[in-house]
Short mmCIF file of C-alpha atoms in Angstrom, two decimals:
data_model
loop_
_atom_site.label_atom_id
_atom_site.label_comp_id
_atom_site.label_asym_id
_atom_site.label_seq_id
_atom_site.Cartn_x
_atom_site.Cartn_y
_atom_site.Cartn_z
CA UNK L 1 33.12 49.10 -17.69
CA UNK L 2 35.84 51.16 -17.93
CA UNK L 3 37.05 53.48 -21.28
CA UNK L 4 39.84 51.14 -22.08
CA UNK L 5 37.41 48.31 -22.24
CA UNK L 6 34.90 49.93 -23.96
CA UNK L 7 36.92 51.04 -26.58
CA UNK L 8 38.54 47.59 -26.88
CA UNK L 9 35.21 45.98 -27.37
CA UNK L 10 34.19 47.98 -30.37
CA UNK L 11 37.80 48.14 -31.80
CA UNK L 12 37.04 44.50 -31.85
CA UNK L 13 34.36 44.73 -33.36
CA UNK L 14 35.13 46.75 -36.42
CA UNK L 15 38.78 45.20 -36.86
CA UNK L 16 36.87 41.88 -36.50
CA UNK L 17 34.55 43.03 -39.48
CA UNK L 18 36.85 44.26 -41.59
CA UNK L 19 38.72 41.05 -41.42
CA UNK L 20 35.68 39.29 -42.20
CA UNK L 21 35.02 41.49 -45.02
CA UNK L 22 38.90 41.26 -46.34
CA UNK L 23 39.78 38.47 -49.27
CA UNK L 24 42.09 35.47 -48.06
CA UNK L 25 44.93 37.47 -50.23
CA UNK L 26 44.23 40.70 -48.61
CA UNK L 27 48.13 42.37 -48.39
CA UNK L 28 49.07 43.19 -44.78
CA UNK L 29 50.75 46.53 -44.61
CA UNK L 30 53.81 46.17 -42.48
CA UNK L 31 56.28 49.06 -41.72
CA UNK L 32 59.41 49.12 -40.70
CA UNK L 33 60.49 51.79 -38.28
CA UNK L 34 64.04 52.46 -37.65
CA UNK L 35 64.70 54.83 -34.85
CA UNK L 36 67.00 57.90 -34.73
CA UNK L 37 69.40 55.58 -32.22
CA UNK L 38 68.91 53.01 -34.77
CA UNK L 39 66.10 51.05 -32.84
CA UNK L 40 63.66 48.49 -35.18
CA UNK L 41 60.39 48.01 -34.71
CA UNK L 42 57.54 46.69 -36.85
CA UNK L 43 54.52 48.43 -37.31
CA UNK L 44 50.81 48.10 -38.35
CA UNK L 45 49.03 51.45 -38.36
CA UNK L 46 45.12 51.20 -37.36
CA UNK L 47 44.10 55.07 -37.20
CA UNK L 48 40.44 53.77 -36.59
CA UNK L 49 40.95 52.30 -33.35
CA UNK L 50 42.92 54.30 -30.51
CA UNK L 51 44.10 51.52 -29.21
CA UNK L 52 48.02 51.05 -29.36
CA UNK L 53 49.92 47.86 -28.45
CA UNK L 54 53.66 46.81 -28.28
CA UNK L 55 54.80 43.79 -27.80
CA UNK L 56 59.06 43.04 -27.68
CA UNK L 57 61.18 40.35 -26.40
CA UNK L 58 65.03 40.13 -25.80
CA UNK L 59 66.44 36.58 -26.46
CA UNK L 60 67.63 34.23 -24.38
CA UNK L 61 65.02 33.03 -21.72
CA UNK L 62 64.66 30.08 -18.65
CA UNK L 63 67.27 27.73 -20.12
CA UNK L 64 69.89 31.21 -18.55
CA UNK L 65 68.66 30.52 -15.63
CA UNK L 66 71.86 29.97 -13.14
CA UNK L 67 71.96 27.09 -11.21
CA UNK L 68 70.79 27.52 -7.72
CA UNK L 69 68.06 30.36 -9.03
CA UNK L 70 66.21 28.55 -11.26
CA UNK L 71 62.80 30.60 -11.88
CA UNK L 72 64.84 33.59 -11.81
CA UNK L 73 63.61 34.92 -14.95
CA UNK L 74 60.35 34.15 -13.82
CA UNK L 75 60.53 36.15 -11.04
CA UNK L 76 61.93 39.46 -12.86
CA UNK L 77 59.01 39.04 -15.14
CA UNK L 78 56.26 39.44 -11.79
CA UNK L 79 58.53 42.17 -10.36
CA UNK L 80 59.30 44.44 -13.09
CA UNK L 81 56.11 46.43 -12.98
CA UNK L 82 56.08 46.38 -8.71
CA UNK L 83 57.90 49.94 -8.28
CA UNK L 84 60.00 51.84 -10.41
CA UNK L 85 61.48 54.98 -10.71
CA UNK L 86 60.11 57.07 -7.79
CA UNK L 87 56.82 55.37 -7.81
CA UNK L 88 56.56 52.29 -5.26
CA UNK L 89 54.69 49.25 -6.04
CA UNK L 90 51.15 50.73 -5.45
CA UNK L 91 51.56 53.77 -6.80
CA UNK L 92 52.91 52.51 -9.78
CA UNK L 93 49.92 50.15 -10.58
CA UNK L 94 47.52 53.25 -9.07
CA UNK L 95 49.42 54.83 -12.19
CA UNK L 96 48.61 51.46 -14.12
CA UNK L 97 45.17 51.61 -13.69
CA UNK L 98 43.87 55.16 -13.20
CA UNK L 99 44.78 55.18 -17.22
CA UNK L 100 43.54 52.23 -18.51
CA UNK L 101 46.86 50.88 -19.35
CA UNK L 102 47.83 46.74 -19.53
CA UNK L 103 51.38 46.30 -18.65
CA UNK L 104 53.36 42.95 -18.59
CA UNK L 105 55.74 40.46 -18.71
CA UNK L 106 56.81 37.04 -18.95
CA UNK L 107 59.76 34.48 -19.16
CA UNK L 108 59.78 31.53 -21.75
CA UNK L 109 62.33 28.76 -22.69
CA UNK L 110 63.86 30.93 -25.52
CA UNK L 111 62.80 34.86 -24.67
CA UNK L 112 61.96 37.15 -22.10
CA UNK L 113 58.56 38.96 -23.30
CA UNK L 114 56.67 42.37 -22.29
CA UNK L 115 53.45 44.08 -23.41
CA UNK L 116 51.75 47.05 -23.05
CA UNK L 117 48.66 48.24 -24.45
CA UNK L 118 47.31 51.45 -24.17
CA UNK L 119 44.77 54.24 -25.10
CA UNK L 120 46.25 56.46 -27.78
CA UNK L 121 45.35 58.97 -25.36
CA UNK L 122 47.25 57.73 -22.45
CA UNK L 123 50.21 56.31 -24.32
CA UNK L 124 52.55 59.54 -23.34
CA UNK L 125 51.96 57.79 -19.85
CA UNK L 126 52.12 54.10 -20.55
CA UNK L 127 55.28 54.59 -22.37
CA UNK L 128 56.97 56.42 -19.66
CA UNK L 129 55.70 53.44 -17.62
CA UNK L 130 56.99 50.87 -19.71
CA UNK L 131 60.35 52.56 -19.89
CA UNK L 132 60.96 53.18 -16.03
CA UNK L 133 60.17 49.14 -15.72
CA UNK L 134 63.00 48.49 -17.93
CA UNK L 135 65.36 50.59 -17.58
CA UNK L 136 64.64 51.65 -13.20
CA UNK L 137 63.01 48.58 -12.02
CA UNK L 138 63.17 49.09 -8.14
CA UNK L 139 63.23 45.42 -6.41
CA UNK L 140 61.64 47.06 -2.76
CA UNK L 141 62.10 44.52 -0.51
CA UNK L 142 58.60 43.87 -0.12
CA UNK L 143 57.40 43.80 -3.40
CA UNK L 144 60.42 40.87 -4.05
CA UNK L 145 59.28 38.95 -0.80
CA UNK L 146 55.68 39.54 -1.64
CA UNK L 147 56.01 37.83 -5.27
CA UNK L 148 58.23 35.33 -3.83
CA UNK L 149 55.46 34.47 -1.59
CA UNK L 150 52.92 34.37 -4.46
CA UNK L 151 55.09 32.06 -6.61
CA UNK L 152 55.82 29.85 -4.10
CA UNK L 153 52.37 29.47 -3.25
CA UNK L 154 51.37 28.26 -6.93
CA UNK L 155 54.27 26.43 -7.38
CA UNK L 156 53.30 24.31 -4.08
CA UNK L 157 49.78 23.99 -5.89
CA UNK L 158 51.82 23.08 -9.26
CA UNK L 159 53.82 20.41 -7.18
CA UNK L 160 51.10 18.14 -6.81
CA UNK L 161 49.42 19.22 -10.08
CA UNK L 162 49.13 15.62 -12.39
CA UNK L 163 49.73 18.29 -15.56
CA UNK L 164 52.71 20.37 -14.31
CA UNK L 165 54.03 17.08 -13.11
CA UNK L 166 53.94 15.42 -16.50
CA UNK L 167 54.99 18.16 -18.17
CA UNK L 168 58.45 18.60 -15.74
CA UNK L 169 58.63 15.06 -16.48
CA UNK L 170 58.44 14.99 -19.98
CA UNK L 171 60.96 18.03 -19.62
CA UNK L 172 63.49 15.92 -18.18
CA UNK L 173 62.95 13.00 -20.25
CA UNK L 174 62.87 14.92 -23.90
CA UNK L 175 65.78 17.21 -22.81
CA UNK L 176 68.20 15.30 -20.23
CA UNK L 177 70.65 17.76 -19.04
CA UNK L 178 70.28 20.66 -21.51
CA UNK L 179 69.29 23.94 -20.30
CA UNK L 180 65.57 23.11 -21.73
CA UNK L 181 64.87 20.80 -18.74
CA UNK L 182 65.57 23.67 -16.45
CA UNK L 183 62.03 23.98 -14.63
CA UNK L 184 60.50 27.54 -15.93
CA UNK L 185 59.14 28.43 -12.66
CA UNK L 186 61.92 27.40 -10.24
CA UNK L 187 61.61 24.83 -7.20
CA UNK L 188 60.92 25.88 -3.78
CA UNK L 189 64.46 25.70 -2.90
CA UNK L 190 65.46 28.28 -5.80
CA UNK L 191 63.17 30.61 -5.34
CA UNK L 192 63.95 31.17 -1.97
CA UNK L 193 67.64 31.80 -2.72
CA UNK L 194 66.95 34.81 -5.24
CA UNK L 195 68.52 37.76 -4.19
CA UNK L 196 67.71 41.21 -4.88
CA UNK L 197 71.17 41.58 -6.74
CA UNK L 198 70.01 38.16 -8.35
CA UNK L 199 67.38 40.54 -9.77
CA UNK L 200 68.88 43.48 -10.61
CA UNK L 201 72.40 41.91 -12.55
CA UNK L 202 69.17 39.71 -14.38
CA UNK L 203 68.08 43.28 -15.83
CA UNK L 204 71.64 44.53 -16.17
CA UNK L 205 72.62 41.18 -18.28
CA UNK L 206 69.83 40.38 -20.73
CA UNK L 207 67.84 43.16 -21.20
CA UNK L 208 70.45 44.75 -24.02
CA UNK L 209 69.38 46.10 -27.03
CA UNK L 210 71.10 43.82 -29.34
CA UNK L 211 68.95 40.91 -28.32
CA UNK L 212 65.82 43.09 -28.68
CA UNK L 213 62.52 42.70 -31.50
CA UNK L 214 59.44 45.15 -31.10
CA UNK L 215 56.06 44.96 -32.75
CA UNK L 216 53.27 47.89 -32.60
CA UNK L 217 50.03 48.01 -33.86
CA UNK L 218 47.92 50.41 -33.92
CA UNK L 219 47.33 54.62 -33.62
CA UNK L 220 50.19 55.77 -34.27
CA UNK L 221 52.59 57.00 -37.34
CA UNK L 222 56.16 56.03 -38.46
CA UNK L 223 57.49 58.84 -37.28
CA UNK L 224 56.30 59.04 -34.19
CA UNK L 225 57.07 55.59 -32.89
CA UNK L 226 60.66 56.12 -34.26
CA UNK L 227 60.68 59.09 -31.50
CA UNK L 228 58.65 56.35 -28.93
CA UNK L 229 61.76 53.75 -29.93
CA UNK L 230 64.41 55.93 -28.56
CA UNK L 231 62.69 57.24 -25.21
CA UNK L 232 61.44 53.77 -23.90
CA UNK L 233 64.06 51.58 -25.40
CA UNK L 234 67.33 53.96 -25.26
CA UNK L 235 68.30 53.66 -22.31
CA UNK L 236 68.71 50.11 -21.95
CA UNK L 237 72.51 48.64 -22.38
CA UNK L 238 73.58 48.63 -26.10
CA UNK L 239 74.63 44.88 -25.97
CA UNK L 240 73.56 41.92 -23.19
CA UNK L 241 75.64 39.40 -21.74
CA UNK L 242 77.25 36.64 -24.32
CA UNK L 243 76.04 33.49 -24.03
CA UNK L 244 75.00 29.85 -25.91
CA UNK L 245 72.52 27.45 -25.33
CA UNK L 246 73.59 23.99 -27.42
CA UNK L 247 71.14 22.11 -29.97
CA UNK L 248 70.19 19.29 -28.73
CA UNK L 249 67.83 16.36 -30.83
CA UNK L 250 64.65 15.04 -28.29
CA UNK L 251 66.06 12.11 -25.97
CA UNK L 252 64.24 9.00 -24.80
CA UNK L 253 63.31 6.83 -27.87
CA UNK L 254 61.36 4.04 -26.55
CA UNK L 255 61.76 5.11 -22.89
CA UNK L 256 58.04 4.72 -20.70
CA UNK L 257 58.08 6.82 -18.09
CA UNK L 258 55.68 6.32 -15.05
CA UNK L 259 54.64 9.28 -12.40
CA UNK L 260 51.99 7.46 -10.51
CA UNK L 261 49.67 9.79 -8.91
CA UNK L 262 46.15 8.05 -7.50
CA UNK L 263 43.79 9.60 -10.11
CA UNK L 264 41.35 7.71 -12.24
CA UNK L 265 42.84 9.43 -15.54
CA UNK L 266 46.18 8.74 -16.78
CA UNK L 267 47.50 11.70 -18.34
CA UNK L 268 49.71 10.94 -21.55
CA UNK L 269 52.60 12.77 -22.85
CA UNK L 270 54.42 11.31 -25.93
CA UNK L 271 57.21 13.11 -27.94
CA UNK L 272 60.08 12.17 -30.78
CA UNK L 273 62.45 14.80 -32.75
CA UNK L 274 60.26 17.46 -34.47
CA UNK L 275 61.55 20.07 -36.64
CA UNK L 276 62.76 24.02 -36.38
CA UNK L 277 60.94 26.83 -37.53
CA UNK L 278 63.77 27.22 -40.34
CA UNK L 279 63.55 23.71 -41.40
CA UNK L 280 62.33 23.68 -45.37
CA UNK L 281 59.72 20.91 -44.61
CA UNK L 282 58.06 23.12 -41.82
CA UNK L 283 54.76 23.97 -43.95
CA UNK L 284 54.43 20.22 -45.51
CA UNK L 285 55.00 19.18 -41.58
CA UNK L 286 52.15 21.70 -40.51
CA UNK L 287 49.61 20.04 -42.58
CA UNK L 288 50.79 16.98 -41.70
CA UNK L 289 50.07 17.72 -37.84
CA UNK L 290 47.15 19.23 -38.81
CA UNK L 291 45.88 15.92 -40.45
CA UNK L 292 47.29 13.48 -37.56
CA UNK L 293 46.35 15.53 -34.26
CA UNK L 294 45.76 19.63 -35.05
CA UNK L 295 42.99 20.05 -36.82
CA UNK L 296 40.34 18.55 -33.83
CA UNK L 297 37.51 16.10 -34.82
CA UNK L 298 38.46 16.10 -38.23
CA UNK L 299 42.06 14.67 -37.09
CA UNK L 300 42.83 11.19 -37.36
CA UNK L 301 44.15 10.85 -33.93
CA UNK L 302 40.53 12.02 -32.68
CA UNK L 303 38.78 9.47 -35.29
CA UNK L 304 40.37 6.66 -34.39
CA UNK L 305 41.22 7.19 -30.40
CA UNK L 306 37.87 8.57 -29.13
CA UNK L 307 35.45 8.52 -32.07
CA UNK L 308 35.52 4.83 -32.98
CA UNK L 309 36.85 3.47 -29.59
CA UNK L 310 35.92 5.98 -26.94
CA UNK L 311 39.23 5.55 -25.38
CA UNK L 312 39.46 9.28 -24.53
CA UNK L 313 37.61 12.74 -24.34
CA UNK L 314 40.74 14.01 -26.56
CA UNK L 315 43.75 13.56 -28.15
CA UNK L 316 45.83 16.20 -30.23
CA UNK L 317 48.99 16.52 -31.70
CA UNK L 318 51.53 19.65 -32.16
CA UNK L 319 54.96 20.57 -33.49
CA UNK L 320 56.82 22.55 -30.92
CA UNK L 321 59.67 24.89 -32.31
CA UNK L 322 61.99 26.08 -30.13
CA UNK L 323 65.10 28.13 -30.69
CA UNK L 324 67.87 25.23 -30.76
CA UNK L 325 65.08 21.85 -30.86
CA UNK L 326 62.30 20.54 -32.79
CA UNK L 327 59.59 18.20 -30.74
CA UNK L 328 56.53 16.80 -32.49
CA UNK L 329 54.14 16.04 -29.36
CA UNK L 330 50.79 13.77 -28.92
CA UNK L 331 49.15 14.82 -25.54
CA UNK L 332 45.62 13.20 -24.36
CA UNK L 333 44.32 11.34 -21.08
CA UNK L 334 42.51 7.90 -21.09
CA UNK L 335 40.91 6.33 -17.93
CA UNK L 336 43.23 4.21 -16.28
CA UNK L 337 42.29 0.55 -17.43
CA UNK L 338 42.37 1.72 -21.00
CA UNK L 339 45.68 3.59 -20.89
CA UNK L 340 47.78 0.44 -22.99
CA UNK L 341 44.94 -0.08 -25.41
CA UNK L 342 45.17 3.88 -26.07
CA UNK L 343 49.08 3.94 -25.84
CA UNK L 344 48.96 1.48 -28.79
CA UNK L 345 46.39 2.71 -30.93
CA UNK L 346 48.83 5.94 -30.96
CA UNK L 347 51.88 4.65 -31.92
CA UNK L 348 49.98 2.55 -34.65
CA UNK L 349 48.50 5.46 -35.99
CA UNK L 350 51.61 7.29 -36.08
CA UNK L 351 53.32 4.40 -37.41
CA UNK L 352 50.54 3.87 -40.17
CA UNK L 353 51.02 7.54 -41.20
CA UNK L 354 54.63 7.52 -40.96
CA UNK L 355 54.02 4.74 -43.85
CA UNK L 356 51.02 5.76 -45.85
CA UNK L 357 51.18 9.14 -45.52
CA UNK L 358 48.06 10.62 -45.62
CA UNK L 359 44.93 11.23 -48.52
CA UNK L 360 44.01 13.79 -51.20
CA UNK L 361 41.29 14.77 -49.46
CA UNK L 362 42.87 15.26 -46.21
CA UNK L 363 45.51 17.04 -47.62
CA UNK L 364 42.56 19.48 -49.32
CA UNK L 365 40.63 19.85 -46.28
CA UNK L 366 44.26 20.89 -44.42
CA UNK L 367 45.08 23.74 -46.71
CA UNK L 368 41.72 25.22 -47.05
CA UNK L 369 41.67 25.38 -42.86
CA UNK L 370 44.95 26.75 -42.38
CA UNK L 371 44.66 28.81 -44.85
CA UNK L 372 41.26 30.60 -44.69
CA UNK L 373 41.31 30.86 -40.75
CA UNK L 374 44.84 32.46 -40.78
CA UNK L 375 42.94 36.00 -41.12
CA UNK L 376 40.95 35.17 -38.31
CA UNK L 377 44.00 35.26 -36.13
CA UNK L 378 44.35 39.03 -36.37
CA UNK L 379 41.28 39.98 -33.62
CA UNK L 380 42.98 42.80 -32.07
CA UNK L 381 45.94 45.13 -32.10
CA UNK L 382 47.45 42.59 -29.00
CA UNK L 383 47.34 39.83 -31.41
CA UNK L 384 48.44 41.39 -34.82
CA UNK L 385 51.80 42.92 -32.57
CA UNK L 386 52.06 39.58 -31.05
CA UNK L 387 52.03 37.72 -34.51
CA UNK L 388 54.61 40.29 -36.04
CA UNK L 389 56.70 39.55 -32.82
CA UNK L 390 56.61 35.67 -33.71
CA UNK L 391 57.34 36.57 -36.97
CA UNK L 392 60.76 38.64 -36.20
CA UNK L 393 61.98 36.29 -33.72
CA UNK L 394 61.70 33.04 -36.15
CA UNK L 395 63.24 35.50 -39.02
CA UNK L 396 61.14 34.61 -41.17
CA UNK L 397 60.98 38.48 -43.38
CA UNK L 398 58.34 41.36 -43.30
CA UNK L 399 56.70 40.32 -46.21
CA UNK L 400 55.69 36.53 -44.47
CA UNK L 401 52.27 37.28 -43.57
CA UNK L 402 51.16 38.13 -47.48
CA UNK L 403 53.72 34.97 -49.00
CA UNK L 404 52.38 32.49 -46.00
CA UNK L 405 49.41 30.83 -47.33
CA UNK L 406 50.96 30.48 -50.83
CA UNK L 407 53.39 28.37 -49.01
CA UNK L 408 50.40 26.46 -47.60
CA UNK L 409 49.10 25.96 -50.70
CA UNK L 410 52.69 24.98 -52.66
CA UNK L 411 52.78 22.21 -50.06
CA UNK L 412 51.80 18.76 -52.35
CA UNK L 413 50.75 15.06 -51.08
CA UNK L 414 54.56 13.75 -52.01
CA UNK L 415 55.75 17.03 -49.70
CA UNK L 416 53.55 15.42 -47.17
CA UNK L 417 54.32 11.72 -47.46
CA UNK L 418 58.32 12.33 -47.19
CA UNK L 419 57.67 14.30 -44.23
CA UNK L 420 55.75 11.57 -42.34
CA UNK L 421 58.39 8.93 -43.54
CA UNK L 422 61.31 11.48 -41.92
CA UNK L 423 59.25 12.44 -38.34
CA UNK L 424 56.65 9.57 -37.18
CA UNK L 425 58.78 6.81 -36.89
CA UNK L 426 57.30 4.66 -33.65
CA UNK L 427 60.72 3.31 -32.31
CA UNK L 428 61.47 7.11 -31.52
CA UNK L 429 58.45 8.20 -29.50
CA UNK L 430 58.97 9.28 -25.60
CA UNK L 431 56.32 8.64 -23.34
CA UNK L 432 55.63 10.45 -20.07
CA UNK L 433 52.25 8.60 -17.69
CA UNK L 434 50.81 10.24 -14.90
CA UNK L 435 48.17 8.75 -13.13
CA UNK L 436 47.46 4.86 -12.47
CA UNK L 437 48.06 2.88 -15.73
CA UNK L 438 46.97 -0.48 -16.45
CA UNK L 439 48.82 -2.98 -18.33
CA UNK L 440 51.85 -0.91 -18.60
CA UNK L 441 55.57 -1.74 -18.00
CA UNK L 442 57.53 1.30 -17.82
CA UNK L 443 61.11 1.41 -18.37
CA UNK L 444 61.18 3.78 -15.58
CA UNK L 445 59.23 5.39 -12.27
CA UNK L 446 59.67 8.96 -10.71
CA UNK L 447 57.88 10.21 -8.59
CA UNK L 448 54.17 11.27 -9.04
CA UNK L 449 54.03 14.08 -6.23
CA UNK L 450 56.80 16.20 -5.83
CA UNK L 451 55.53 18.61 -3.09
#
């Protein structure tokens, strides 16, 4: 085992423990750390555990993707840590690992993300690492052709994939022609188009400091991450590319869409509007999800679909926030002969809550979950960065963490009721079928394999 994981096991450990040991009201100390150059960040000190971790994202994500490269933000986010600076791809993962230090990215619908975590001892090393991605990302020709290769092998394995299939599907039903359909990870056709300058005007567009939020947590002061801020960050462009991605409300009310694929399971997909992370009912409509499909066993969706009729191995529900839509989903598999019995049973329940709302006691057991396993979130440096990121980005204020489960608990039955009445209407619900349905008409068909 190496140091890094060593230490990262018993930094567990104790943060896990004090957690444990904190009250459900327990303040959470949040800095905020302004830069010389005038770079934020948010911080959470932990001197006990040497561990540091950063976690930042610049807006704007897949849905920029131009057309003709789609997955190019994808494929930035595998190449920026292949070579940089004067160190080619191996020796700058030799670099990577002979110090213990986790370095990464990613591209979602609304953000491109990185993280880095690092010994406090090696962070002089991981943040000179971090910055030379960023700001001197290299693009060696084979580096790009060896991650093109290795996306275009698991997207060929995604292709005929019942779950990536249902979920481009859904995709394309929820969102139509907005930039949201846009497939995250390319096709085969796009990623064989992406050019190296594809790559580099990607870094010199959208990685600008005006679009950027960074999170730290743990060993290390104030002061010196403002001084960290300014030599990783600093020499990125002051201001990205302009652009705007539309709102857009959730198409395909009442639309059934069929991907057959010869499986014994069909895999369901259902969706209708949801609501944004700035919407006033968003804590009345996160108990209410808990209640109908988040909260497990104790949800009715699991009661009634699998508990009393065994018509699946599980069913959940979810809101789904995004950056310019809301979607409230429903998400489960059912074998094939049962697939209209199960289809039915979830729009009734949806329908009956939409009506009835839901109980006292439901609405008890809802708050007491969310709110006493909120603390339990917070298992690691990684995860306390990563919430504060979350937190930024949906603007939500540094104090959120201490005021959130007091808005849990403000949230009352009526709160509840008006929210079911405004979201689970059945007329509006989308549904996406993979697999070989039974007793289903579908008001469409696409294709089930698209390899």
């Amino acid at each position: 085992m190496s140091a890094f994981a060593r230490v990262l096991r018993s930094g567990f450990a104790l943060l896990l423990l004090g957690l444990l040991a904190l009250p459900a009201r327990a303040a959470i100390d949040i800095e905020r750390v302004v830069s010389p150059g005038g770079i934020e960040a948010w911080l959470v000190r932990d001197e006990k555990n040497p561990i540091i971790a950063v976690q930042f994202a610049f807006d704007g994500g897949t849905e920029l993707d131009p057309a003709g490269r789609y997955g190019l933000a994808t494929m930035v986010s595998a190449l920026l840590d292949e070579g940089a600076g004067d160190l080619d791809s191996q020796a700058f993962q030799k670099r990577l690992e002979d110090n213990s230090i986790s370095l990464g990215f990613s591209a979602g619908r609304d953000g491109f993300f990185g993280s880095l975590t690092t010994l406090t001892e090696t962070r002089d090393t991981a943040f000179d690492l971090l910055r030379l991605a960023l700001t001197r990302p290299r693009f060696d020709a084979d580096a790009v052709e060896r991650m093109r290769s290795q996306l275009t092998a698991s997207l060929k394995r995604s292709l005929s994939d019942p779950g990536y299939i249902g979920q481009l599907t859904f995709a394309e039903t929820v969102f139509g022609d907005h930039p949201y359909a846009k497939p995250a990870s390319g096709t085969l056709e796009t990623l064989a188009a992406v050019t190296r300058d594809d790559l580099k005007g990607f870094v010199a567009a959208r990685l600008g400091r005006d679009r950027l939020k960074i999170a730290v947590a743990g060993d290390i002061t104030a002061a010196e991450l403002g001084k960290v801020l300014d030599r990783v960050f600093g020499g990125l462009p002051a201001k990205a590319a302009p652009f705007q991605v539309p709102e857009i409300v959730p198409k395909g009310a009442g639309a059934v869409i069929a991907a057959p694929r010869p499986i014994p399971q069909t895999l369901m997909l259902m969706g209708l509007p949801g609501i944004k992370r700035d919407d006033p009912d968003w804590f009345a409509a996160t108990v209410l999800n808990y209640v109908l499909g988040g909260g497990g066993f104790s949800s009715r969706l699991m009661e009634e679909v699998r508990e009393k009729r065994g018509l699946t191995y599980g069913v959940s529900s979810s809101l789904q926030a995004f950056d310019h839509a809301g979607l409230m989903t429903v998400s489960g598999s059912t074998s094939n002969d049962k697939a209209a019995q199960a289809i039915d049973l979830i729009r009734q329940i949806l329908g009956d809550v939409g009506k009835a709302g839901i109980t006292q006691k439901e609405l008890d057991d809802a708050k007491t979950y969310l709110t006493g396993s909120f603390p339990l979130q917070f298992t690691s440096n990684r995860a306390i960065a990563s919430i504060l990121l979350s937190v930024q980005r949906d603007g939500l204020g540094i104090d959120y963490l201490n005021r959130r489960n007091g808005l849990i608990e403000a949230v009352t039955l009526e709160d509840v009721q008006r929210v079911a009445r405004r979201l689970l209407d059945p007329a509006r619900i989308a549904i996406v079928l993979v697999g070989q349905p039974g007793g289903i008409k579908p008001t469409a068909t696409v294709s089930g394999d698209r390899s």
